[in-house]
PDB file of C-alpha atoms in Angstrom:
ATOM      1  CA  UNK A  25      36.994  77.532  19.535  1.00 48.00           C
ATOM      2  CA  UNK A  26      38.070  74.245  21.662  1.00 56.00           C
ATOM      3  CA  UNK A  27      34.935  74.552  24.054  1.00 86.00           C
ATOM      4  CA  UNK A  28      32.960  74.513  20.664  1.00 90.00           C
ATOM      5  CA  UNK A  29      34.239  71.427  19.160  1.00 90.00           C
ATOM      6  CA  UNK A  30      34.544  69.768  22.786  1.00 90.00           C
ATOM      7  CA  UNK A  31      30.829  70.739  22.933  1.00 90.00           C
ATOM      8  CA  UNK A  32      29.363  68.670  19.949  1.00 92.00           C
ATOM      9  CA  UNK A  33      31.945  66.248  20.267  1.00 93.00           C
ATOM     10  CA  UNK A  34      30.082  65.585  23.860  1.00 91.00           C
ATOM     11  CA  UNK A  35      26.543  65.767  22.035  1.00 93.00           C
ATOM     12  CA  UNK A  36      27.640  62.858  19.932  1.00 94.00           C
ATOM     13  CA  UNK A  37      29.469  60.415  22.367  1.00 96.00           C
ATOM     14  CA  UNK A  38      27.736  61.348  25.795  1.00 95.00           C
ATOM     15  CA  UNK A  39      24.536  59.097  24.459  1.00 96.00           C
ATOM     16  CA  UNK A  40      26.493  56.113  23.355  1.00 97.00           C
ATOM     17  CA  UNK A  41      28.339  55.437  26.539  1.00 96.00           C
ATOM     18  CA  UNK A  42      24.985  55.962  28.462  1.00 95.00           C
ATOM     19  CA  UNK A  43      23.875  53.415  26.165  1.00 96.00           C
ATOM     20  CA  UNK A  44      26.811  50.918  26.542  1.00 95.00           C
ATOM     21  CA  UNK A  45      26.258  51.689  30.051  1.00 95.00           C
ATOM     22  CA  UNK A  46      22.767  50.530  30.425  1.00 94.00           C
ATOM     23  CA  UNK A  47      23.503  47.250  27.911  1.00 92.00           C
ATOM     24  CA  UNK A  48      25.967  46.658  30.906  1.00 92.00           C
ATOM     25  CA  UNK A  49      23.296  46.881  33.100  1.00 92.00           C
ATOM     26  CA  UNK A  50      21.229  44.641  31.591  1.00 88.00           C
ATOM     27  CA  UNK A  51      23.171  41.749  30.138  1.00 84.00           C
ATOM     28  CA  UNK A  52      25.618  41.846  33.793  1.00 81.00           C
ATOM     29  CA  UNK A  53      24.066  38.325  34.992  1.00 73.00           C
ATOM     30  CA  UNK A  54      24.675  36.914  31.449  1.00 74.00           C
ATOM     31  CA  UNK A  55      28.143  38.322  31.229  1.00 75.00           C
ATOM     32  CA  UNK A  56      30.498  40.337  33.416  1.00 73.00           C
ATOM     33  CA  UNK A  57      29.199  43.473  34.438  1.00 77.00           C
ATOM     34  CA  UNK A  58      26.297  44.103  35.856  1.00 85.00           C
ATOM     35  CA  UNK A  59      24.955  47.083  38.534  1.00 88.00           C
ATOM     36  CA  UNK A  60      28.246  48.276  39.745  1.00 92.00           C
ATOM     37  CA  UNK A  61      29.845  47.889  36.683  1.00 93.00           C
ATOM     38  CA  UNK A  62      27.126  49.725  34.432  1.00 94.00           C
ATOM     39  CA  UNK A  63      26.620  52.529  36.943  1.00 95.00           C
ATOM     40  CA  UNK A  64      30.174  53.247  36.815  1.00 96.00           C
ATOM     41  CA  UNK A  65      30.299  53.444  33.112  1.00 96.00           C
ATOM     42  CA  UNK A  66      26.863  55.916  33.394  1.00 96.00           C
ATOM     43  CA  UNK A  67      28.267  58.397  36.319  1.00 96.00           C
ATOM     44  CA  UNK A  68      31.511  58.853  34.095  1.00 96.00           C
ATOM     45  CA  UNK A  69      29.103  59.719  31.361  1.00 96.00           C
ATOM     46  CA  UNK A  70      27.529  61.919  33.551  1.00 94.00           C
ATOM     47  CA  UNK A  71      30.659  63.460  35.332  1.00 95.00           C
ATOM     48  CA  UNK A  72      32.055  64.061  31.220  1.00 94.00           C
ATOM     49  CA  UNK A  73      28.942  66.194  30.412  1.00 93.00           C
ATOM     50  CA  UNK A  74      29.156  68.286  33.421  1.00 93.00           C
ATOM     51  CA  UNK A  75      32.345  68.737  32.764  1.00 92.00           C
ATOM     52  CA  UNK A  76      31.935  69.846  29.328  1.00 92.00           C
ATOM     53  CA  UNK A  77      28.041  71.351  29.214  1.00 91.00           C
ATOM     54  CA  UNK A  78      28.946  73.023  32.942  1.00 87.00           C
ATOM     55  CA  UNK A  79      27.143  72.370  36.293  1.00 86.00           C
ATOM     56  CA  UNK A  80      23.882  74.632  35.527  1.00 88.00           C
ATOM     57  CA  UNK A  81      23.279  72.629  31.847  1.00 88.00           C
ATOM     58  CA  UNK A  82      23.304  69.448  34.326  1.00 87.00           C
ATOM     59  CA  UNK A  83      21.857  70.801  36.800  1.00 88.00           C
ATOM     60  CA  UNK A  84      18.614  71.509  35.144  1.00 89.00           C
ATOM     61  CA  UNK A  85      18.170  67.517  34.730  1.00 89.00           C
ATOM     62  CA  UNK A  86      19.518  66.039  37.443  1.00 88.00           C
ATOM     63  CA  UNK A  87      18.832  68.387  40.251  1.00 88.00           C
ATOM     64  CA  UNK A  88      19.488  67.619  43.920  1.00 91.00           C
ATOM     65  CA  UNK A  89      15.920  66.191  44.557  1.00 92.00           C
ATOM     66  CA  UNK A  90      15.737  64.413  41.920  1.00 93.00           C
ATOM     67  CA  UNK A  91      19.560  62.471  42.935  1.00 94.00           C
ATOM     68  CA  UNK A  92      17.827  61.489  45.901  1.00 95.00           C
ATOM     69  CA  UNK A  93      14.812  60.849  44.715  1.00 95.00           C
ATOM     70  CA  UNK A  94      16.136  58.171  42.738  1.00 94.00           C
ATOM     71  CA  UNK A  95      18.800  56.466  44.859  1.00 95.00           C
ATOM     72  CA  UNK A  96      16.720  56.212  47.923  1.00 96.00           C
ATOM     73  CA  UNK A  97      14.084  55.018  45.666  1.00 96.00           C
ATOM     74  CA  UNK A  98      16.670  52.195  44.550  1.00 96.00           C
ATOM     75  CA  UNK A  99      17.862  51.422  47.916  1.00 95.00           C
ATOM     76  CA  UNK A 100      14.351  51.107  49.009  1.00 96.00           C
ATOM     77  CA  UNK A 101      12.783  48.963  46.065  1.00 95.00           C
ATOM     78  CA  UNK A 102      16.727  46.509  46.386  1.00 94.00           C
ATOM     79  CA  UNK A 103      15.888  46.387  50.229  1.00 94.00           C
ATOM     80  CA  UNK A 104      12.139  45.200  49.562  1.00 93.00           C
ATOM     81  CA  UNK A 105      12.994  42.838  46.789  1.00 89.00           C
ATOM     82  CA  UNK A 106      16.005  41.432  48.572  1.00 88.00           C
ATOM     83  CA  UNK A 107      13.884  41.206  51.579  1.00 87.00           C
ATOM     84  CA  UNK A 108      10.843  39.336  49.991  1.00 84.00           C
ATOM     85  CA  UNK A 109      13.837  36.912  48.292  1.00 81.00           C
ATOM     86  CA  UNK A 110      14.962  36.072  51.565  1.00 81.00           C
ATOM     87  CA  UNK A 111      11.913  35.791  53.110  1.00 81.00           C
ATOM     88  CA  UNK A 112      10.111  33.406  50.758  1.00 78.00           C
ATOM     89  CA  UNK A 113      13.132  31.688  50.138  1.00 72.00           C
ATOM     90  CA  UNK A 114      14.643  30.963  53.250  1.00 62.00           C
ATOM     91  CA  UNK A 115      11.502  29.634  55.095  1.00 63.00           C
ATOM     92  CA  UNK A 116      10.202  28.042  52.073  1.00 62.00           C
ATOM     93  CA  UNK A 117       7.160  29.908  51.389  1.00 63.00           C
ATOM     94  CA  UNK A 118       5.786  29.343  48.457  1.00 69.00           C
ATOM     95  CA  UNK A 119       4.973  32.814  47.508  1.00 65.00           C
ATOM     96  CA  UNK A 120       4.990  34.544  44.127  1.00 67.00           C
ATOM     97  CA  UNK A 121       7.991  34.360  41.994  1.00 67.00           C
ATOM     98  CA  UNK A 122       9.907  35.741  38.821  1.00 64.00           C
ATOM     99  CA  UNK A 123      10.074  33.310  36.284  1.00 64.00           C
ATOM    100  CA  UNK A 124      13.743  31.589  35.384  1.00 67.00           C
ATOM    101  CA  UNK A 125      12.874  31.534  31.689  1.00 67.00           C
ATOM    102  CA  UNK A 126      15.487  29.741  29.290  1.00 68.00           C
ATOM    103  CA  UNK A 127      18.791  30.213  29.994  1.00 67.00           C
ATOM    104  CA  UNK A 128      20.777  33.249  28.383  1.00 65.00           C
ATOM    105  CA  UNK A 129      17.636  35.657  27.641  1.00 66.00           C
ATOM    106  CA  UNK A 130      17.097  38.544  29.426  1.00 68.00           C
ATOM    107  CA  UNK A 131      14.734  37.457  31.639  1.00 69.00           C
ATOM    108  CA  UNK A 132      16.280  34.488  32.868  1.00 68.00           C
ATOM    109  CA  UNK A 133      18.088  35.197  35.934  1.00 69.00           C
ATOM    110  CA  UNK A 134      15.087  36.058  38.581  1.00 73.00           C
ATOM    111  CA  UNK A 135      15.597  38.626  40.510  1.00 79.00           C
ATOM    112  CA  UNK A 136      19.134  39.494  39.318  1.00 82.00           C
ATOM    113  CA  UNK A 137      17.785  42.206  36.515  1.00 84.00           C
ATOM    114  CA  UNK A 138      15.777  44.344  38.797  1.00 87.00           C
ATOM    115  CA  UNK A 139      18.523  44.240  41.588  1.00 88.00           C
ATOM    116  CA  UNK A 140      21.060  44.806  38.782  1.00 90.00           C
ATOM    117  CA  UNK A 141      18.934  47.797  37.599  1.00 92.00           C
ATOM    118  CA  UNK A 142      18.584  49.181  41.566  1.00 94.00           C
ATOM    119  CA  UNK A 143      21.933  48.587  42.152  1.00 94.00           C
ATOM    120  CA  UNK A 144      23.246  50.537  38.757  1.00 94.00           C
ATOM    121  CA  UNK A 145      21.050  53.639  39.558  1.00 95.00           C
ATOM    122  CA  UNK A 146      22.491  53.809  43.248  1.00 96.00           C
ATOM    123  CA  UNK A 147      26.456  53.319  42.105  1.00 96.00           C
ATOM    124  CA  UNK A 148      25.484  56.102  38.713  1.00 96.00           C
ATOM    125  CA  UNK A 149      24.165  59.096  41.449  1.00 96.00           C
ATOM    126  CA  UNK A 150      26.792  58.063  43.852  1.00 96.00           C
ATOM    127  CA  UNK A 151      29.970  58.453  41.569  1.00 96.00           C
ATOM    128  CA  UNK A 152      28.043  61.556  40.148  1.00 95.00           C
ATOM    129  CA  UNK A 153      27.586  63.092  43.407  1.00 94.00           C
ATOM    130  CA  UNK A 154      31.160  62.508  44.911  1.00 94.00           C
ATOM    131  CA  UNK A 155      32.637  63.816  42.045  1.00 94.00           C
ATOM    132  CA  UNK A 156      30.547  66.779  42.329  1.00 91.00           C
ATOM    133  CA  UNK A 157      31.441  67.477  45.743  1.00 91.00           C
ATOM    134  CA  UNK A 158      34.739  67.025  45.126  1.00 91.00           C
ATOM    135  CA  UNK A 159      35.477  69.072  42.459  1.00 87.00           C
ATOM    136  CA  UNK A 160      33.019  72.043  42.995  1.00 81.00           C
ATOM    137  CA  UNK A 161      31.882  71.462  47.124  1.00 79.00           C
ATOM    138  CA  UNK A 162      28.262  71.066  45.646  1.00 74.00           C
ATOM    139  CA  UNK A 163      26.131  69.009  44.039  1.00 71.00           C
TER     140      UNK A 163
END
């Protein structure tokens, strides 16, 4: 009767911290938080619905290949970005870039979203897949 209630307890409150999680994500180079800080909140929202919905519920969406998929995906897109930042801005080139916009919108901080956003994705499998290994020796 527990798992039950624990069950649509996690059906209500899973969503919501994802949510919070990804507002962290996106508003960290207006206020603290950011990547790290937003990915953490995400892989505990991940590592509470395995624990409740079980490793084969989870499993279904966030398979090995598609963990990997997505973090070396994030570690390549940060390493390009990061790399063109550096490039254009250290020997002056004047390449290409984002817009500041006005400061305290969204889009004001240049490249800080987008490396915010790679770096949340990498730090949400990460936590997810230690914890999995961890606890059950597999991911």
């Amino acid at each position: 009767m527990g798992n039950i209630i624990l069950i649509e307890i996690g059906k209500i409150i899973i969503p919501f911290i994802q949510v919070f999680g990804v507002y962290i994500i996106f508003f960290g180079h207006l206020s603290p938080g950011g990547g790290f800080a937003g990915g953490t909140v995400i892989g505990a929202s991940l590592i509470l619905s395995r624990i409740i919905f079980g490793k084969e519920t989870v499993r279904e969406k966030l398979g090995y290949g598609r963990l990997m998929k997505l973090i070396c995906g994030s570690l390549i897109f940060y390493g390009v970005l990061k790399g063109y930042s550096f490039i254009t801005g250290g020997s002056h080139v004047h390449a290409p870039q984002l817009p500041l916009g006005n400061p305290g919108d969204i889009l004001s901080g240049g490249y800080l979203l987008p490396l915010n956003i790679a770096v949340g994705i990498v730090v949400t499998v990460t936590i997810y897949i230690l914890f999995s290994l961890f606890y059950e020796g597999e991911v």
